[in-house]
Amino acid sequence: MKFTAKRIVVSGAVAGVAVVAAGATVIATAADPVSPEVVSAVPAEAGHENEGKYTTGDYVLDVHELDDDGEGLTTAIGPHTSYYSKTLHGTGNRQHTVVKFSAGVDGPVFFTYPVPAPGRVVDCVASGTEAAPQVRCETRLPAG
């Protein structure tokens, strides 16, 4: 292969773009971004105000309700189960600000969602597999 100035410049530019793209991926992953809140027009189920509802798929789902310091509660929910959390908005003087999800016992966090304002609930449904988990959350207004 004959090296020309044009080939060297093009090869260098392609390599530079690859390095920048890889760096952006690492930064985005390390930042652990919180997914945007999705507000649903469907009201919460009556009798479950201020609660979180988590429905699991084919795997154990760890739900971490945490405050700004990363402190809070973790609940492991078995496959094909719906769980209502009465601690969504925190306990005592600890106010939870985020819900993080991991698949399997002690798996890495794969999805993060903001805790809605008091009086609102969050309804999250897990799908996929433990190897490729997915969660979809919606903030719902109080019933009635």
PDB file of C-alpha atoms in Angstrom:
ATOM      1  CA  MET A   1       0.000   0.000   0.000  1.00  0.00           C
ATOM      2  CA  LYS A   2       1.352   3.350  -0.974  1.00  0.00           C
ATOM      3  CA  PHE A   3       1.129   6.056   1.701  1.00  0.00           C
ATOM      4  CA  THR A   4       0.184   9.475   0.462  1.00  0.00           C
ATOM      5  CA  ALA A   5      -0.330  12.658   2.425  1.00  0.00           C
ATOM      6  CA  LYS A   6      -4.061  12.439   1.749  1.00  0.00           C
ATOM      7  CA  ARG A   7      -4.319   8.865   3.129  1.00  0.00           C
ATOM      8  CA  ILE A   8      -2.351   9.799   6.237  1.00  0.00           C
ATOM      9  CA  VAL A   9      -4.607  12.800   6.930  1.00  0.00           C
ATOM     10  CA  VAL A  10      -7.805  10.781   6.371  1.00  0.00           C
ATOM     11  CA  SER A  11      -6.532   7.894   8.538  1.00  0.00           C
ATOM     12  CA  GLY A  12      -5.589  10.313  11.307  1.00  0.00           C
ATOM     13  CA  ALA A  13      -9.006  11.983  11.195  1.00  0.00           C
ATOM     14  CA  VAL A  14     -10.819   8.621  11.385  1.00  0.00           C
ATOM     15  CA  ALA A  15      -8.677   7.550  14.343  1.00  0.00           C
ATOM     16  CA  GLY A  16      -9.337  10.865  16.101  1.00  0.00           C
ATOM     17  CA  VAL A  17     -13.112  10.519  15.660  1.00  0.00           C
ATOM     18  CA  ALA A  18     -12.954   6.970  17.064  1.00  0.00           C
ATOM     19  CA  VAL A  19     -11.056   8.156  20.149  1.00  0.00           C
ATOM     20  CA  VAL A  20     -13.523  11.027  20.741  1.00  0.00           C
ATOM     21  CA  ALA A  21     -16.517   8.685  20.337  1.00  0.00           C
ATOM     22  CA  ALA A  22     -15.053   6.170  22.774  1.00  0.00           C
ATOM     23  CA  GLY A  23     -14.367   8.947  25.269  1.00  0.00           C
ATOM     24  CA  ALA A  24     -17.942  10.256  25.005  1.00  0.00           C
ATOM     25  CA  THR A  25     -19.287   6.757  25.674  1.00  0.00           C
ATOM     26  CA  VAL A  26     -17.168   6.410  28.803  1.00  0.00           C
ATOM     27  CA  ILE A  27     -18.257   9.837  30.083  1.00  0.00           C
ATOM     28  CA  ALA A  28     -21.942   9.125  29.468  1.00  0.00           C
ATOM     29  CA  THR A  29     -21.707   5.765  31.233  1.00  0.00           C
ATOM     30  CA  ALA A  30     -19.762   7.119  34.197  1.00  0.00           C
ATOM     31  CA  ALA A  31     -22.209   9.980  34.765  1.00  0.00           C
ATOM     32  CA  ASP A  32     -25.076   7.550  35.659  1.00  0.00           C
ATOM     33  CA  PRO A  33     -27.698   9.891  34.194  1.00  0.00           C
ATOM     34  CA  VAL A  34     -31.203  10.052  35.599  1.00  0.00           C
ATOM     35  CA  SER A  35     -33.835   9.301  32.972  1.00  0.00           C
ATOM     36  CA  PRO A  36     -36.317  12.112  32.356  1.00  0.00           C
ATOM     37  CA  GLU A  37     -39.580  11.949  34.266  1.00  0.00           C
ATOM     38  CA  VAL A  38     -42.537  10.672  32.223  1.00  0.00           C
ATOM     39  CA  VAL A  39     -45.913  11.906  33.506  1.00  0.00           C
ATOM     40  CA  SER A  40     -48.884   9.700  32.682  1.00  0.00           C
ATOM     41  CA  ALA A  41     -52.478  10.826  32.308  1.00  0.00           C
ATOM     42  CA  VAL A  42     -53.556   7.580  33.987  1.00  0.00           C
ATOM     43  CA  PRO A  43     -54.155   8.172  37.717  1.00  0.00           C
ATOM     44  CA  ALA A  44     -52.538   6.054  40.413  1.00  0.00           C
ATOM     45  CA  GLU A  45     -54.420   3.118  41.854  1.00  0.00           C
ATOM     46  CA  ALA A  46     -56.694   4.192  44.709  1.00  0.00           C
ATOM     47  CA  GLY A  47     -55.230   3.462  48.134  1.00  0.00           C
ATOM     48  CA  HIS A  48     -51.605   3.662  46.955  1.00  0.00           C
ATOM     49  CA  GLU A  49     -50.925   7.399  47.197  1.00  0.00           C
ATOM     50  CA  ASN A  50     -47.244   8.310  47.750  1.00  0.00           C
ATOM     51  CA  GLU A  51     -46.133   4.762  46.941  1.00  0.00           C
ATOM     52  CA  GLY A  52     -43.939   3.231  44.295  1.00  0.00           C
ATOM     53  CA  LYS A  53     -45.269   0.288  42.307  1.00  0.00           C
ATOM     54  CA  TYR A  54     -42.638  -2.027  40.833  1.00  0.00           C
ATOM     55  CA  THR A  55     -43.579  -4.952  38.596  1.00  0.00           C
ATOM     56  CA  THR A  56     -40.884  -7.457  37.709  1.00  0.00           C
ATOM     57  CA  GLY A  57     -40.310  -9.568  34.642  1.00  0.00           C
ATOM     58  CA  ASP A  58     -38.395 -12.850  34.365  1.00  0.00           C
ATOM     59  CA  TYR A  59     -35.637 -11.929  36.845  1.00  0.00           C
ATOM     60  CA  VAL A  60     -35.022 -10.589  40.345  1.00  0.00           C
ATOM     61  CA  LEU A  61     -35.178  -6.791  40.300  1.00  0.00           C
ATOM     62  CA  ASP A  62     -33.288  -4.796  42.929  1.00  0.00           C
ATOM     63  CA  VAL A  63     -34.980  -1.432  43.577  1.00  0.00           C
ATOM     64  CA  HIS A  64     -32.846   1.203  45.332  1.00  0.00           C
ATOM     65  CA  GLU A  65     -34.788   4.217  46.689  1.00  0.00           C
ATOM     66  CA  LEU A  66     -32.019   6.697  47.550  1.00  0.00           C
ATOM     67  CA  ASP A  67     -31.442  10.248  48.766  1.00  0.00           C
ATOM     68  CA  ASP A  68     -28.859  12.725  47.433  1.00  0.00           C
ATOM     69  CA  ASP A  69     -26.130  11.054  49.524  1.00  0.00           C
ATOM     70  CA  GLY A  70     -26.854   7.618  48.037  1.00  0.00           C
ATOM     71  CA  GLU A  71     -28.406   6.422  51.294  1.00  0.00           C
ATOM     72  CA  GLY A  72     -31.759   4.673  51.424  1.00  0.00           C
ATOM     73  CA  LEU A  73     -33.448   1.344  51.018  1.00  0.00           C
ATOM     74  CA  THR A  74     -32.919  -1.549  48.638  1.00  0.00           C
ATOM     75  CA  THR A  75     -35.592  -4.164  48.016  1.00  0.00           C
ATOM     76  CA  ALA A  76     -35.106  -7.357  46.004  1.00  0.00           C
ATOM     77  CA  ILE A  77     -38.320  -8.287  44.216  1.00  0.00           C
ATOM     78  CA  GLY A  78     -38.792 -11.793  42.843  1.00  0.00           C
ATOM     79  CA  PRO A  79     -39.758 -12.573  39.243  1.00  0.00           C
ATOM     80  CA  HIS A  80     -43.343 -11.925  38.121  1.00  0.00           C
ATOM     81  CA  THR A  81     -44.253  -9.891  41.207  1.00  0.00           C
ATOM     82  CA  SER A  82     -45.826  -6.497  41.833  1.00  0.00           C
ATOM     83  CA  TYR A  83     -44.519  -4.689  44.900  1.00  0.00           C
ATOM     84  CA  TYR A  84     -45.837  -1.472  46.476  1.00  0.00           C
ATOM     85  CA  SER A  85     -43.263   0.584  48.349  1.00  0.00           C
ATOM     86  CA  LYS A  86     -44.522   2.804  51.153  1.00  0.00           C
ATOM     87  CA  THR A  87     -41.041   4.369  51.464  1.00  0.00           C
ATOM     88  CA  LEU A  88     -40.817   5.950  47.993  1.00  0.00           C
ATOM     89  CA  HIS A  89     -40.632   9.474  49.413  1.00  0.00           C
ATOM     90  CA  GLY A  90     -38.269   8.500  52.214  1.00  0.00           C
ATOM     91  CA  THR A  91     -38.530   7.731  55.890  1.00  0.00           C
ATOM     92  CA  GLY A  92     -38.208  10.135  58.807  1.00  0.00           C
ATOM     93  CA  ASN A  93     -36.122  13.123  57.762  1.00  0.00           C
ATOM     94  CA  ARG A  94     -34.484  11.277  54.836  1.00  0.00           C
ATOM     95  CA  GLN A  95     -36.077  12.282  51.510  1.00  0.00           C
ATOM     96  CA  HIS A  96     -35.462   9.993  48.564  1.00  0.00           C
ATOM     97  CA  THR A  97     -34.670  11.719  45.280  1.00  0.00           C
ATOM     98  CA  VAL A  98     -33.949   8.854  42.899  1.00  0.00           C
ATOM     99  CA  VAL A  99     -34.893   5.231  42.222  1.00  0.00           C
ATOM    100  CA  LYS A 100     -32.178   3.012  40.741  1.00  0.00           C
ATOM    101  CA  PHE A 101     -32.677  -0.451  39.309  1.00  0.00           C
ATOM    102  CA  SER A 102     -30.351  -3.426  38.987  1.00  0.00           C
ATOM    103  CA  ALA A 103     -31.021  -6.909  37.672  1.00  0.00           C
ATOM    104  CA  GLY A 104     -30.187  -9.938  39.754  1.00  0.00           C
ATOM    105  CA  VAL A 105     -28.667  -9.875  43.206  1.00  0.00           C
ATOM    106  CA  ASP A 106     -26.043  -7.102  43.484  1.00  0.00           C
ATOM    107  CA  GLY A 107     -26.029  -6.465  39.730  1.00  0.00           C
ATOM    108  CA  PRO A 108     -24.933  -3.108  38.310  1.00  0.00           C
ATOM    109  CA  VAL A 109     -27.443  -0.262  38.085  1.00  0.00           C
ATOM    110  CA  PHE A 110     -28.942  -0.149  34.600  1.00  0.00           C
ATOM    111  CA  PHE A 111     -31.742   2.443  34.959  1.00  0.00           C
ATOM    112  CA  THR A 112     -32.337   5.501  37.144  1.00  0.00           C
ATOM    113  CA  TYR A 113     -35.568   7.484  37.555  1.00  0.00           C
ATOM    114  CA  PRO A 114     -36.381  10.576  39.659  1.00  0.00           C
ATOM    115  CA  VAL A 115     -38.676  10.271  42.670  1.00  0.00           C
ATOM    116  CA  PRO A 116     -41.798  12.319  41.852  1.00  0.00           C
ATOM    117  CA  ALA A 117     -43.135  15.133  44.016  1.00  0.00           C
ATOM    118  CA  PRO A 118     -45.021  14.145  47.189  1.00  0.00           C
ATOM    119  CA  GLY A 119     -48.571  13.066  46.430  1.00  0.00           C
ATOM    120  CA  ARG A 120     -47.522  11.484  43.144  1.00  0.00           C
ATOM    121  CA  VAL A 121     -46.558   7.875  42.608  1.00  0.00           C
ATOM    122  CA  VAL A 122     -44.169   6.068  40.325  1.00  0.00           C
ATOM    123  CA  ASP A 123     -45.209   2.961  38.394  1.00  0.00           C
ATOM    124  CA  CYS A 124     -42.304   0.942  36.950  1.00  0.00           C
ATOM    125  CA  VAL A 125     -42.449  -2.252  34.889  1.00  0.00           C
ATOM    126  CA  ALA A 126     -39.395  -4.416  34.236  1.00  0.00           C
ATOM    127  CA  SER A 127     -38.993  -6.459  31.078  1.00  0.00           C
ATOM    128  CA  GLY A 128     -36.234  -8.069  29.054  1.00  0.00           C
ATOM    129  CA  THR A 129     -33.850 -10.570  30.610  1.00  0.00           C
ATOM    130  CA  GLU A 130     -31.341 -10.421  33.441  1.00  0.00           C
ATOM    131  CA  ALA A 131     -28.593 -10.139  30.817  1.00  0.00           C
ATOM    132  CA  ALA A 132     -30.450  -7.353  28.957  1.00  0.00           C
ATOM    133  CA  PRO A 133     -32.855  -5.793  31.477  1.00  0.00           C
ATOM    134  CA  GLN A 134     -35.230  -2.911  30.778  1.00  0.00           C
ATOM    135  CA  VAL A 135     -37.468  -0.798  33.008  1.00  0.00           C
ATOM    136  CA  ARG A 136     -40.122   1.707  32.001  1.00  0.00           C
ATOM    137  CA  CYS A 137     -41.374   4.127  34.650  1.00  0.00           C
ATOM    138  CA  GLU A 138     -44.213   6.636  34.686  1.00  0.00           C
ATOM    139  CA  THR A 139     -45.158   9.236  37.258  1.00  0.00           C
ATOM    140  CA  ARG A 140     -48.857   9.136  38.020  1.00  0.00           C
ATOM    141  CA  LEU A 141     -51.108  11.714  39.628  1.00  0.00           C
ATOM    142  CA  PRO A 142     -53.088  10.816  42.755  1.00  0.00           C
ATOM    143  CA  ALA A 143     -56.247   8.764  42.246  1.00  0.00           C
ATOM    144  CA  GLY A 144     -59.605  10.473  42.161  1.00  0.00           C
TER     145      GLY A 144
END
